[in-house]
CSV table of C-alpha atoms in Angstrom, one decimal:
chain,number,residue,atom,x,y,z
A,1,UNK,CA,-55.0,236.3,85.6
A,2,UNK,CA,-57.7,238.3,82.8
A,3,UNK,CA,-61.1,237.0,83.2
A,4,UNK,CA,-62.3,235.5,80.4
A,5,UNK,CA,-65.6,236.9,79.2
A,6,UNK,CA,-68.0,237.6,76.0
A,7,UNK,CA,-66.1,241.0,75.6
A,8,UNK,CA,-62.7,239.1,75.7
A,9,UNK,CA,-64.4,237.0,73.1
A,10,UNK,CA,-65.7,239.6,70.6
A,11,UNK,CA,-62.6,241.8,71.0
A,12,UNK,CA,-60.3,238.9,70.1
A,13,UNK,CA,-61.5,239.1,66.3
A,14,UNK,CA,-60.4,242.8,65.8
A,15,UNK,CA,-57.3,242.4,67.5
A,16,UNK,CA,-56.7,239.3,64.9
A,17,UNK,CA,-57.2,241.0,62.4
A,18,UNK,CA,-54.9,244.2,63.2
A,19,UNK,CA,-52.3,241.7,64.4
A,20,UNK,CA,-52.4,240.2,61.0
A,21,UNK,CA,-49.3,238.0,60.5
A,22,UNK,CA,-48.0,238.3,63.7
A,23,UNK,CA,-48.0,235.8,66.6
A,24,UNK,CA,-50.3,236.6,69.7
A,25,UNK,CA,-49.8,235.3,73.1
A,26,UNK,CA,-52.3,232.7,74.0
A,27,UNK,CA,-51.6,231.7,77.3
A,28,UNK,CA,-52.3,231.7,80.8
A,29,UNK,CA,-55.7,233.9,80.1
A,30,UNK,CA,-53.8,236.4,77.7
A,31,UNK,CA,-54.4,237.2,74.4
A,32,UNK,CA,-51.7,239.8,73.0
A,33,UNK,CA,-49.8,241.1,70.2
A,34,UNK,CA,-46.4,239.8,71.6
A,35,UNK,CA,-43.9,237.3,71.0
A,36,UNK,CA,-40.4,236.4,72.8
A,37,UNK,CA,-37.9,237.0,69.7
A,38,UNK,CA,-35.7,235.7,72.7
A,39,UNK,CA,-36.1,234.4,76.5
A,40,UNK,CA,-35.3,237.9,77.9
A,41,UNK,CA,-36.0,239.8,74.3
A,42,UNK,CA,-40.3,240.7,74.4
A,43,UNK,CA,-41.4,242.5,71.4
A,44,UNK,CA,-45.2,243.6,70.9
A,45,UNK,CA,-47.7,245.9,69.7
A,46,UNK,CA,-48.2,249.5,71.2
A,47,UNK,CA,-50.3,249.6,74.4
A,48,UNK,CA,-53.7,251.5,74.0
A,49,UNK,CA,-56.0,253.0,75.9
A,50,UNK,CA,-59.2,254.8,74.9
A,51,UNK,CA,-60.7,253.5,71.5
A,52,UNK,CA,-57.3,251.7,70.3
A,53,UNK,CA,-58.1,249.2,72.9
A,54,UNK,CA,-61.0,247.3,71.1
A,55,UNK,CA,-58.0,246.4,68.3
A,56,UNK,CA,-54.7,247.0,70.1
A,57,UNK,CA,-53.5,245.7,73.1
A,58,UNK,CA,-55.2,246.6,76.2
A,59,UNK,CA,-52.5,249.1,78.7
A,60,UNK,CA,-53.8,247.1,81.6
A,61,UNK,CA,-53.5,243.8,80.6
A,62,UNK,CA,-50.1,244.5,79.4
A,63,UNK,CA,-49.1,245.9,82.6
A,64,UNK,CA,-50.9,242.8,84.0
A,65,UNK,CA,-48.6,240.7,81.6
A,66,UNK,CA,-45.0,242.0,82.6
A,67,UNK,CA,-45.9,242.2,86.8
A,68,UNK,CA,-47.3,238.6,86.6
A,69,UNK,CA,-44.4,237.2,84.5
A,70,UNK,CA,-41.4,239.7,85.0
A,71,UNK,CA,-42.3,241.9,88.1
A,72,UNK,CA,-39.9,244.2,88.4
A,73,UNK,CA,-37.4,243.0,86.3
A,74,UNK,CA,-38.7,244.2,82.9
A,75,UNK,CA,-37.7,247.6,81.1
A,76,UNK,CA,-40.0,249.3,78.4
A,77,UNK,CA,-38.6,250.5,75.1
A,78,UNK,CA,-41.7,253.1,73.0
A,79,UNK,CA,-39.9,253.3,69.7
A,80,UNK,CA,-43.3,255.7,68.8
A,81,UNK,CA,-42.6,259.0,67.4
A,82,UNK,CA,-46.3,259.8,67.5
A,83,UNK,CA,-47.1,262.4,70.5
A,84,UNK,CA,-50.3,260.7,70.9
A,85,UNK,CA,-48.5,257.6,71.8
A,86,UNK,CA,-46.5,259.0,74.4
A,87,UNK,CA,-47.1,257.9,77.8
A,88,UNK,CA,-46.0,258.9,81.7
A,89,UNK,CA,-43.1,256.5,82.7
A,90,UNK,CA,-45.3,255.5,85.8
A,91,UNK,CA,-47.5,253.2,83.6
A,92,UNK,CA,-44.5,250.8,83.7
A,93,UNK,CA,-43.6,251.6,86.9
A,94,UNK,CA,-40.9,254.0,86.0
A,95,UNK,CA,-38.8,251.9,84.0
A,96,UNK,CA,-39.8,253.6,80.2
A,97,UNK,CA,-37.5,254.7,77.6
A,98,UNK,CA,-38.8,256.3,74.2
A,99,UNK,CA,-36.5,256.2,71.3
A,100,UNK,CA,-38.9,258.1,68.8
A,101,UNK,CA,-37.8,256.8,64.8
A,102,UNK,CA,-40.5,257.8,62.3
A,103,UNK,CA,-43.3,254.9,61.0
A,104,UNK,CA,-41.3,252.5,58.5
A,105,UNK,CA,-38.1,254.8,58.4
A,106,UNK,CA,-34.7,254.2,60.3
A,107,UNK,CA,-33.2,256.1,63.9
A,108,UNK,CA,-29.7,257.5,63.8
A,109,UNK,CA,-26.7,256.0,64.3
A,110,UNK,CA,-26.3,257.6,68.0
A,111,UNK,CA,-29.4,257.1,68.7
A,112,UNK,CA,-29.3,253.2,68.1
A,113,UNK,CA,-26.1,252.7,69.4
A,114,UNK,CA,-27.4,254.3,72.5
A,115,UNK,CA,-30.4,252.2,72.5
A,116,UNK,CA,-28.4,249.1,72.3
A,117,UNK,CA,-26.5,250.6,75.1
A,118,UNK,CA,-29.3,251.2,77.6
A,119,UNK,CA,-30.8,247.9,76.9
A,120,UNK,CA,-27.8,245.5,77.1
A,121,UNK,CA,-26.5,247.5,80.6
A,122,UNK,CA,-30.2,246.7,81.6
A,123,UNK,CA,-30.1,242.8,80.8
A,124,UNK,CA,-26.5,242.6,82.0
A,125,UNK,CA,-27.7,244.7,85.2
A,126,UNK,CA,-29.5,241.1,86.5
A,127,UNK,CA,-30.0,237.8,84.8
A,128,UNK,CA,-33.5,237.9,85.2
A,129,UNK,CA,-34.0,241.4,83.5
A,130,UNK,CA,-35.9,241.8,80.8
A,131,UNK,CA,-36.7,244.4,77.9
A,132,UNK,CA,-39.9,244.7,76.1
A,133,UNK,CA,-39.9,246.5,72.5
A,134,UNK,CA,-42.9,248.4,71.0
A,135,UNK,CA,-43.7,251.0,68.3
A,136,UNK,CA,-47.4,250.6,67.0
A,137,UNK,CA,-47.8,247.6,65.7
A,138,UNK,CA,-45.3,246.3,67.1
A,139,UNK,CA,-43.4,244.9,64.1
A,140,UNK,CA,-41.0,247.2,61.6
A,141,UNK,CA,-39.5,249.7,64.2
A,142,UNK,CA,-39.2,247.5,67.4
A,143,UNK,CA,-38.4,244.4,65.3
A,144,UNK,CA,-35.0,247.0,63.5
A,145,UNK,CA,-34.4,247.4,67.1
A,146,UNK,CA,-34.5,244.4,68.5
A,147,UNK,CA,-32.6,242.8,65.9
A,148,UNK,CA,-29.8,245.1,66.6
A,149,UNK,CA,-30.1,243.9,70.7
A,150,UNK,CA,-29.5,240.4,69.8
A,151,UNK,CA,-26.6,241.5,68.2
A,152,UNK,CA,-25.3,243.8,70.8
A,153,UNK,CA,-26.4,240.7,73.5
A,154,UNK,CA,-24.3,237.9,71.3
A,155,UNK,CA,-27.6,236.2,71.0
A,156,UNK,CA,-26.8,236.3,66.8
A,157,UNK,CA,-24.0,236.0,65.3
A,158,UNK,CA,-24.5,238.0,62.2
A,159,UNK,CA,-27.4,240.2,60.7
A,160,UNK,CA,-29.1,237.6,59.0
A,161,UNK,CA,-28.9,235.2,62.2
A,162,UNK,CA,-30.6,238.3,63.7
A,163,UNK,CA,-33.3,238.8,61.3
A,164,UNK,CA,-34.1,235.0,60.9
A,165,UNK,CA,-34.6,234.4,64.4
A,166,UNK,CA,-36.7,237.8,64.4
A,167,UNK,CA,-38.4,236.4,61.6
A,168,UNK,CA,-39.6,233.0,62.8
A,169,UNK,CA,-40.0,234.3,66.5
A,170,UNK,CA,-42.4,237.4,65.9
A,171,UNK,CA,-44.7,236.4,62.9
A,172,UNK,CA,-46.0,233.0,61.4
A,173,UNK,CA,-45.2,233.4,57.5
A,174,UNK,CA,-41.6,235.0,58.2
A,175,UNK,CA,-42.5,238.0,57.3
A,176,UNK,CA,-41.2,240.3,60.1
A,177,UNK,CA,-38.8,242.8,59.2
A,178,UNK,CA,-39.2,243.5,55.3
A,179,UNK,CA,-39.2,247.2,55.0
A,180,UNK,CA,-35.5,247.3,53.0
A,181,UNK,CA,-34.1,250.3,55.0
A,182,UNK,CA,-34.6,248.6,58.0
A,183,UNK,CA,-32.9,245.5,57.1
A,184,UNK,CA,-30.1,247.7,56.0
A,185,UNK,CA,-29.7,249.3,59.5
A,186,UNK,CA,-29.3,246.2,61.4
A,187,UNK,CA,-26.4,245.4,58.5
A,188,UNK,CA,-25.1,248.5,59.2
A,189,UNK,CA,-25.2,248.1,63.0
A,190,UNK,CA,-23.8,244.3,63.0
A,191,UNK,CA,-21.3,246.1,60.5
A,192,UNK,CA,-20.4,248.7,63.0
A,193,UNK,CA,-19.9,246.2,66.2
A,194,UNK,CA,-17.4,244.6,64.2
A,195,UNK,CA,-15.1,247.5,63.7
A,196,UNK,CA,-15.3,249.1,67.1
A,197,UNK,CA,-13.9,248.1,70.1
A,198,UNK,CA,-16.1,249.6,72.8
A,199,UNK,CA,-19.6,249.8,72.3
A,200,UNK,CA,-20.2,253.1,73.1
A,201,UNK,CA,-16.9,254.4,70.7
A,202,UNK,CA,-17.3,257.5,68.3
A,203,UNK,CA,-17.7,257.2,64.8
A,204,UNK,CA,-17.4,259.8,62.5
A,205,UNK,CA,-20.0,260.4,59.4
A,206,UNK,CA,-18.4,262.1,56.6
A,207,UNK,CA,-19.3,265.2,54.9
A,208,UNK,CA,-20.6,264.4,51.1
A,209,UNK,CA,-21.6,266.9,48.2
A,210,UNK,CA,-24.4,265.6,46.3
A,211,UNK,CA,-24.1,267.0,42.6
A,212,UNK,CA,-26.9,264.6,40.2
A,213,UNK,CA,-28.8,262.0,40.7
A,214,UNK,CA,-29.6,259.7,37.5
A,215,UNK,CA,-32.3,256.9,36.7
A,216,UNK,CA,-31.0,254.5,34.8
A,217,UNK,CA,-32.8,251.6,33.5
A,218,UNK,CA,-36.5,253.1,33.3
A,219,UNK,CA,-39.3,252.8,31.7
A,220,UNK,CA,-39.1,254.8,27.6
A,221,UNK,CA,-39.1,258.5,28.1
A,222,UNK,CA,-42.8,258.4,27.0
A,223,UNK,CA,-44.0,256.9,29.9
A,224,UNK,CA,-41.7,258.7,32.3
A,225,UNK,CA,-43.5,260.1,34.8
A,226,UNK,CA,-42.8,263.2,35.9
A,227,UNK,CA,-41.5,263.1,39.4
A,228,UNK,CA,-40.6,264.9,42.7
A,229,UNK,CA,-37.3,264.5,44.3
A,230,UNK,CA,-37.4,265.4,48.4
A,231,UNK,CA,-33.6,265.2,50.2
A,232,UNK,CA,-33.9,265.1,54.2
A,233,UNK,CA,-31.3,264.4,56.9
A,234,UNK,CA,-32.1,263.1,60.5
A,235,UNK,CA,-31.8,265.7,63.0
A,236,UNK,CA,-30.0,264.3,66.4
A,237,UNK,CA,-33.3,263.6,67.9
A,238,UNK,CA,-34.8,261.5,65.0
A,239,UNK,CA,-36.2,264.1,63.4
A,240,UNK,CA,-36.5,265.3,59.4
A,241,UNK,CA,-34.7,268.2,58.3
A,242,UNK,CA,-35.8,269.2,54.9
A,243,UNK,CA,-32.3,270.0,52.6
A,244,UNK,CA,-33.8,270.2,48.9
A,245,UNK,CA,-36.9,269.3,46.8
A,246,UNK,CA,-37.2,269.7,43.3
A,247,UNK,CA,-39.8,268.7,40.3
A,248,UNK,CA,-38.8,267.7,36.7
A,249,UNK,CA,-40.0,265.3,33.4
A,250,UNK,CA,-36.6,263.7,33.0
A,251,UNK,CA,-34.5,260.9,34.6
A,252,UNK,CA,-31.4,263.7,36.3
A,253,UNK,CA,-31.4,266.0,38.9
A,254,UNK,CA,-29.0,269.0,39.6
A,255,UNK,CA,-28.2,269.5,43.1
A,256,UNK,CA,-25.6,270.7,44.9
A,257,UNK,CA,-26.5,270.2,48.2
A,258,UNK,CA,-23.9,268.8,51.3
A,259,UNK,CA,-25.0,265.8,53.5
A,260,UNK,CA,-23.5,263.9,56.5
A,261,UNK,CA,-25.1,261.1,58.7
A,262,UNK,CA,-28.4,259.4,57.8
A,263,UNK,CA,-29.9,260.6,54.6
A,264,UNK,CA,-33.1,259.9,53.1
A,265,UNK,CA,-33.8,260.2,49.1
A,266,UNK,CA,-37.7,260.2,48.2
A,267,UNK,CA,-39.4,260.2,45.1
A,268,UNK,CA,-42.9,260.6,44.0
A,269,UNK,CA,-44.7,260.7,40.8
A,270,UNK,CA,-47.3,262.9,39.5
A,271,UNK,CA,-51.1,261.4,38.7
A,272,UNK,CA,-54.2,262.8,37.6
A,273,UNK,CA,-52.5,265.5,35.8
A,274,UNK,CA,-50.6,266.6,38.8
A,275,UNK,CA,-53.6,267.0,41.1
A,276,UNK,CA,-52.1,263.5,43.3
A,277,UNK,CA,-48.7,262.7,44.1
A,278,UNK,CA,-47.7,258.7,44.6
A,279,UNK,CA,-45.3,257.2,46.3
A,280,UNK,CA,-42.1,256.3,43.7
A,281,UNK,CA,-39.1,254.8,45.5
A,282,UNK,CA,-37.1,255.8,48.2
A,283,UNK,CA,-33.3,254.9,49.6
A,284,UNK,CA,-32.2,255.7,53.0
A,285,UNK,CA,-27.8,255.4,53.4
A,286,UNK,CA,-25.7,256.6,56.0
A,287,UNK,CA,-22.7,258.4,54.8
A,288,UNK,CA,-20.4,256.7,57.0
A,289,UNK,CA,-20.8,253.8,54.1
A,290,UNK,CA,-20.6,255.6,51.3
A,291,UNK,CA,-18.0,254.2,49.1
A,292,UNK,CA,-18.4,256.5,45.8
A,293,UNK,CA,-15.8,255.3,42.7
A,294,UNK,CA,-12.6,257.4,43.5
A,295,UNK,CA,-12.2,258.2,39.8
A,296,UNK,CA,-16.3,259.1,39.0
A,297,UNK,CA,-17.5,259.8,42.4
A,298,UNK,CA,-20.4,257.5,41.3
A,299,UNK,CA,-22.3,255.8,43.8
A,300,UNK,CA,-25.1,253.2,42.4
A,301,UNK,CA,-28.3,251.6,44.3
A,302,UNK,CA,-30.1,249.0,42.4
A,303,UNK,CA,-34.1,248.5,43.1
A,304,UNK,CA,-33.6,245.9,45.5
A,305,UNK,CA,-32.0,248.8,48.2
A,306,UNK,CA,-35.0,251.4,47.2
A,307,UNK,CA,-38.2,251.1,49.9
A,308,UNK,CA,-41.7,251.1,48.0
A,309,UNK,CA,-40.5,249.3,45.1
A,310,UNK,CA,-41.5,245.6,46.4
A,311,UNK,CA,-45.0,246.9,45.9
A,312,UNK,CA,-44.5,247.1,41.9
A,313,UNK,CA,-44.5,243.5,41.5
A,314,UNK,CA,-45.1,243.2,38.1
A,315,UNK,CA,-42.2,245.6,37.5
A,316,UNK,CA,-44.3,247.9,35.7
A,317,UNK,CA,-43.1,251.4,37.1
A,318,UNK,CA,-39.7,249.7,38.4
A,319,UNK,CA,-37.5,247.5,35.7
A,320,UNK,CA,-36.1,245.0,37.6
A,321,UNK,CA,-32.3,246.3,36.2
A,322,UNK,CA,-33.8,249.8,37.3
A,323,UNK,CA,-31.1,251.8,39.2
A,324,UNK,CA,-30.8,254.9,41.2
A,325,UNK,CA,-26.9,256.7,40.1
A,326,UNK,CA,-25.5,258.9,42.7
A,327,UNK,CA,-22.7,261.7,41.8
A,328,UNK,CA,-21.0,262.6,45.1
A,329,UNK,CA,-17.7,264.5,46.6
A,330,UNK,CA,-15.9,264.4,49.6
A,331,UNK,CA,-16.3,268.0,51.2
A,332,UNK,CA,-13.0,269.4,52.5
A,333,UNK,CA,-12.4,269.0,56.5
């Protein structure tokens, strides 16, 4: 059991404080950034060593944690895609996995599906296994995920079960999982159960041709600022591969660029004169679910499916009836 001591004492105020909203464990001599989101389901913050121990959770006392309570029967899940945060299997006595999904963004779909895979042959492996999630702080990446294993476990019975019980499991003001991309995977994921037979079955992801994009709904063309569009697709391993990127003062972009899978569209606006660039709005789909008008080819995401745009609460870069237009076609086989 950790000793308790005045270093325990002074280091439990930082670690509050990065922990912010979410629920520590407080018992039995611990004090960490984790929470059960189910009985066999651990989710927590990333374990540090060096100078990240004073405000993250201490490597040994999390190793400490899982031998006392789950020796042997517990599996480690790093959902970091930081090198730095990278660590030798060994620390967890072999039993490490690391799906690596960039900070507040999304994995692919193979890549969760396969996660969901490990995991549940894990759990189903031994009653008494168990799997702990963690990405840095232990909240937006491993909480996606997670939410996605109560699904795949049957321990929800829908997305919104899912993110609920996340929710009210993981942090105090239910306030877990709110980055909107996120919330859309595990929809796409519960969506995708539903229509396969086999977990493991192949899907395939359509081939699109992006031709415009349009912002409809903005602010007058006075105060339009001008803005950067960047168009990325998730390499097999997770990563970003770059497709387009293009500057202009109006509301439409020409493009004419071909994506499949898991695509990310990124916008930033000019300040100071050009010499800063800030975060606009951004909207991650999979093509798999595109469902573009058969007539117009128009697809149509309103503000409340663009990440960033929460943050303009007073709607004064984003209308609320502000809308991101989409002019697709289906690329020949």
């Amino acid at each position: 059991m950790p000793r308790s001591s005045a270093c325990r004492r002074m280091l439990a105020v930082p670690r509050a404080l990065v922990s912010q909203n979410k629920r520590r464990f407080q018992q039995d001599g611990f004090d960490l950034d984790l929470g059960y989101v189910h009985p066999r389901i651990i989710v927590m913050g990333y374990p540090a060593v060096g100078v990240e121990f004073l405000f993250r959770n201490p490597r040994s006392e999390v190793q400490q944690f899982l031998e006392e309570r789950h020796s042997g029967d517990y599996f480690v899940f790093n959902f970091c895609d930081e090198p730095k945060r990278s660590y030798s299997p060994s620390i967890f006595e072999g039993r490490v996995k690391n799906y690596p999904i960039e900070d507040h963004n999304v994995p692919t779909f193979q890549m969760m599906m396969a996660f969901c895979d490990e995991a549940a042959a894990w759990l189903d492996a031994d009653e008494k296994h168990v799997v702990a999630l963690h990405c840095k702080a232990g909240k937006g990446r491993a909480g996606m995920m997670a939410c996605m294993l109560l699904l795949r476990m049957g321990y929800a019975a829908s997305a919104t079960d899912a993110i609920d019980r996340y929710n009210r499991e993981r942090v105090h003001d239910r306030r877990g999982l709110t980055v909107v991309s996120q919330k859309k995977w595990v929809n796409y994921y519960a969506t995708l159960r539903a229509q396969t037979s086999v977990p493991g079955d192949v899907f395939l992801e359509p081939t699109f041709e992006i031709q415009k994009l349009r912002l409809n709904n903005t602010l007058t063309a006075a105060k339009l600022p001008k803005l950067r569009l960047r168009v990325f697709t998730l390499r097999p391993d997770g990563t970003f591969k770059s497709l387009f990127h293009q500057d202009t003062g109006s509301n439409e972009f020409e493009l004419h660029e071909e994506i499949r899978g898991c695509v990310l569209l990124e916008f930033y606006r000019e300040r100071l004169n050009g010499c800063m660039r800030a975060k606009h709005f951004k909207v991650w789909f999979n093509t798999y679910f595109l469902n573009p008008d058969k007539e117009t080819g128009c697809v149509v995401f309103s503000r409340s499916e663009m990440d960033w745009a929460a943050r303009d609460k007073k709607y004064r870069r984003l209308p609320a009836a502000f809308e991101l237009e989409m002019i697709v076609a289906r690329s020949e086989l």
